[in-house]
Short mmCIF file of C-alpha atoms and ligand atoms in Angstrom, two decimals:
data_model
loop_
_atom_site.label_atom_id
_atom_site.label_comp_id
_atom_site.label_asym_id
_atom_site.label_seq_id
_atom_site.Cartn_x
_atom_site.Cartn_y
_atom_site.Cartn_z
CA MET A 1 77.82 83.56 104.98
CA LYS A 2 80.59 85.90 106.06
CA ILE A 3 82.69 87.35 103.28
CA MET A 4 85.61 89.76 103.56
CA VAL A 5 86.90 91.97 100.77
CA ILE A 6 90.58 92.86 101.16
CA GLU A 7 92.19 95.57 99.07
CA GLY A 8 95.77 96.65 98.74
CA PRO A 9 97.76 99.80 98.07
CA ASN A 10 96.47 102.78 96.10
CA LEU A 11 92.98 101.35 95.70
CA ASN A 12 91.85 104.09 98.11
CA MET A 13 92.74 106.44 95.23
CA LEU A 14 90.15 105.00 92.86
CA GLY A 15 88.20 107.76 91.14
CA ILE A 16 91.36 109.90 90.99
CA ARG A 17 93.91 107.32 89.93
CA ARG A 18 94.06 106.55 86.18
CA PRO A 19 90.30 106.51 85.49
CA ASP A 20 91.17 105.39 81.94
CA ILE A 21 92.40 102.10 83.45
CA TYR A 22 90.47 101.73 86.70
CA GLY A 23 87.22 103.58 85.96
CA ASN A 24 85.50 106.44 87.74
CA MET A 25 84.03 104.69 90.75
CA THR A 26 85.56 105.42 94.13
CA LEU A 27 86.28 102.65 96.62
CA PRO A 28 83.41 103.73 98.94
CA GLU A 29 81.07 103.62 95.91
CA ILE A 30 82.22 100.10 95.04
CA HIS A 31 81.77 99.01 98.65
CA GLU A 32 78.29 100.52 98.80
CA LYS A 33 77.19 98.60 95.69
CA LEU A 34 78.70 95.38 97.02
CA SER A 35 76.96 95.87 100.37
CA VAL A 36 73.61 96.20 98.59
CA LEU A 37 74.28 93.07 96.51
CA ALA A 38 75.47 91.11 99.56
CA LYS A 39 72.23 91.95 101.34
CA GLU A 40 70.23 90.76 98.32
CA LEU A 41 72.22 87.52 98.31
CA GLY A 42 71.86 87.01 102.04
CA ALA A 43 75.56 87.39 102.82
CA GLU A 44 77.40 89.49 105.38
CA ILE A 45 80.23 91.48 103.83
CA ASN A 46 83.03 93.55 105.34
CA PHE A 47 85.83 95.55 103.78
CA PHE A 48 89.47 96.22 104.56
CA GLN A 49 91.86 98.38 102.55
CA SER A 50 95.46 99.09 103.43
CA ASN A 51 98.53 100.51 101.78
CA HIS A 52 100.72 98.38 104.06
CA GLU A 53 101.68 94.79 103.37
CA GLY A 54 101.87 93.78 107.04
CA GLU A 55 98.41 95.14 107.78
CA ILE A 56 96.98 93.08 104.93
CA ILE A 57 98.69 89.98 106.34
CA ASP A 58 97.32 90.76 109.83
CA GLN A 59 93.85 91.09 108.36
CA ILE A 60 94.08 87.77 106.51
CA GLN A 61 95.20 86.10 109.75
CA LYS A 62 92.36 87.73 111.70
CA ALA A 63 89.89 86.39 109.14
CA TYR A 64 90.72 82.83 110.21
CA GLY A 65 87.77 81.24 111.95
CA VAL A 66 85.62 84.32 111.30
CA TYR A 67 85.19 84.65 107.54
CA GLU A 68 84.19 81.87 105.17
CA TYR A 69 85.33 83.48 101.94
CA LEU A 70 87.81 86.18 100.89
CA ILE A 71 87.73 88.43 97.84
CA ILE A 72 91.18 89.95 97.43
CA ASN A 73 92.61 92.64 95.22
CA ALA A 74 96.12 92.96 96.60
CA ALA A 75 96.90 95.58 93.92
CA ALA A 76 100.67 95.91 93.34
CA TYR A 77 101.41 93.36 96.11
CA THR A 78 99.81 90.76 93.82
CA HIS A 79 103.00 90.77 91.82
CA THR A 80 105.51 90.90 94.66
CA SER A 81 104.24 89.55 97.96
CA VAL A 82 105.28 86.06 98.94
CA ALA A 83 104.12 86.99 102.46
CA ILE A 84 100.51 87.69 101.40
CA ARG A 85 100.55 84.48 99.37
CA ASP A 86 101.76 82.55 102.44
CA ALA A 87 99.12 84.17 104.67
CA LEU A 88 96.33 83.11 102.29
CA GLU A 89 97.73 79.61 102.20
CA ALA A 90 98.13 79.52 106.00
CA VAL A 91 94.53 80.43 106.80
CA GLY A 92 93.14 78.22 104.05
CA ILE A 93 90.03 80.38 103.59
CA PRO A 94 88.77 80.01 100.02
CA ALA A 95 89.54 83.17 98.06
CA ILE A 96 88.97 84.82 94.72
CA GLU A 97 91.54 87.22 93.35
CA VAL A 98 90.08 90.27 91.59
CA HIS A 99 91.67 92.99 89.48
CA LEU A 100 89.82 95.88 87.95
CA SER A 101 92.14 96.00 84.94
CA ASN A 102 93.22 93.20 82.64
CA ILE A 103 96.66 92.63 84.13
CA PHE A 104 97.65 90.49 81.13
CA SER A 105 97.18 93.32 78.64
CA ARG A 106 99.41 95.65 80.66
CA GLU A 107 103.13 95.82 81.50
CA PRO A 108 104.90 92.43 81.70
CA PHE A 109 105.57 92.84 85.45
CA ARG A 110 101.80 92.69 86.00
CA HIS A 111 101.41 89.39 84.15
CA VAL A 112 102.60 87.38 87.12
CA SER A 113 100.41 86.91 90.19
CA LEU A 114 101.91 85.20 93.22
CA LEU A 115 98.41 84.85 94.65
CA THR A 116 96.46 82.97 91.98
CA PRO A 117 97.90 79.56 92.94
CA VAL A 118 96.48 79.89 96.47
CA CYS A 119 93.11 81.29 95.31
CA GLU A 120 90.19 79.37 93.85
CA GLY A 121 90.44 81.54 90.77
CA GLN A 122 91.02 84.99 89.37
CA ILE A 123 88.79 87.58 87.68
CA CYS A 124 90.40 90.52 85.91
CA GLY A 125 89.61 93.12 83.31
CA PHE A 126 85.95 93.86 84.05
CA GLY A 127 86.28 96.78 86.45
CA TYR A 128 83.72 96.87 89.24
CA LEU A 129 81.78 94.02 87.61
CA GLY A 130 84.63 91.71 88.57
CA TYR A 131 83.92 92.34 92.26
CA GLU A 132 80.23 91.73 91.70
CA MET A 133 80.98 88.47 89.88
CA ALA A 134 83.36 87.45 92.66
CA LEU A 135 80.69 88.07 95.29
CA ARG A 136 78.10 86.07 93.35
CA ILE A 137 80.60 83.23 92.90
CA ALA A 138 81.59 83.31 96.60
CA VAL A 139 77.96 83.01 97.68
CA SER A 140 77.33 80.18 95.20
CA ARG A 141 80.40 78.32 96.38
CA LEU A 142 79.40 78.72 100.01
CA LYS A 143 76.01 77.28 99.11
CA GLY A 144 77.78 74.38 97.43
CA VAL A 145 76.56 75.38 93.96
CA GLY A 146 78.89 74.64 91.05
CA ARG A 147 81.16 72.26 92.90
C1 LIG B 201 95.21 96.15 90.09
C2 LIG B 201 96.30 95.79 89.08
C3 LIG B 201 97.67 95.91 89.71
O1 LIG B 201 98.68 95.57 88.76
C4 LIG B 201 97.91 97.34 90.17
O2 LIG B 201 99.15 97.44 90.82
C5 LIG B 201 96.82 97.85 91.02
C6 LIG B 201 95.44 97.52 90.69
C7 LIG B 201 93.80 96.16 89.46
O3 LIG B 201 92.83 96.11 90.20
O4 LIG B 201 93.69 96.22 88.23
O5 LIG B 201 97.04 98.63 91.95
O6 LIG B 201 95.21 95.18 91.13
#
């Protein structure tokens, strides 16, 4: 079970950036916890973060034929990027969209996600736990549980 976590702009600033909204954990800390959980669940997990839209698209394309599931927090590009949406649709790899914050309780421009329609579902508002839930769901789906 090969799973890739893709993260967008400014998520490399976690720990510094608005801890009141995003919590105190840094991105390496989140990745470390997810790596431990993935091992427990018998999955292989890899991570990619970029502040650049095109690099995220390249990574989604490279995942084709390699990864079986994507967990994506495209950060601000969630609300703007038709190109990331199209890349997810093009590769057809099942994906879960994750947001640390509850995007629906924030500014109106965050209420719209261009990505949810091409993902299996979305988890938001639970901080790091959302990633953990997404990983557990991804593994279950790959095992055919809950279908
Ligand atoms: C975010 C929510 C986005 O609106 C924001 O631009 C981010 C982070 C989240 O994880 O809560 O950068 O994706």
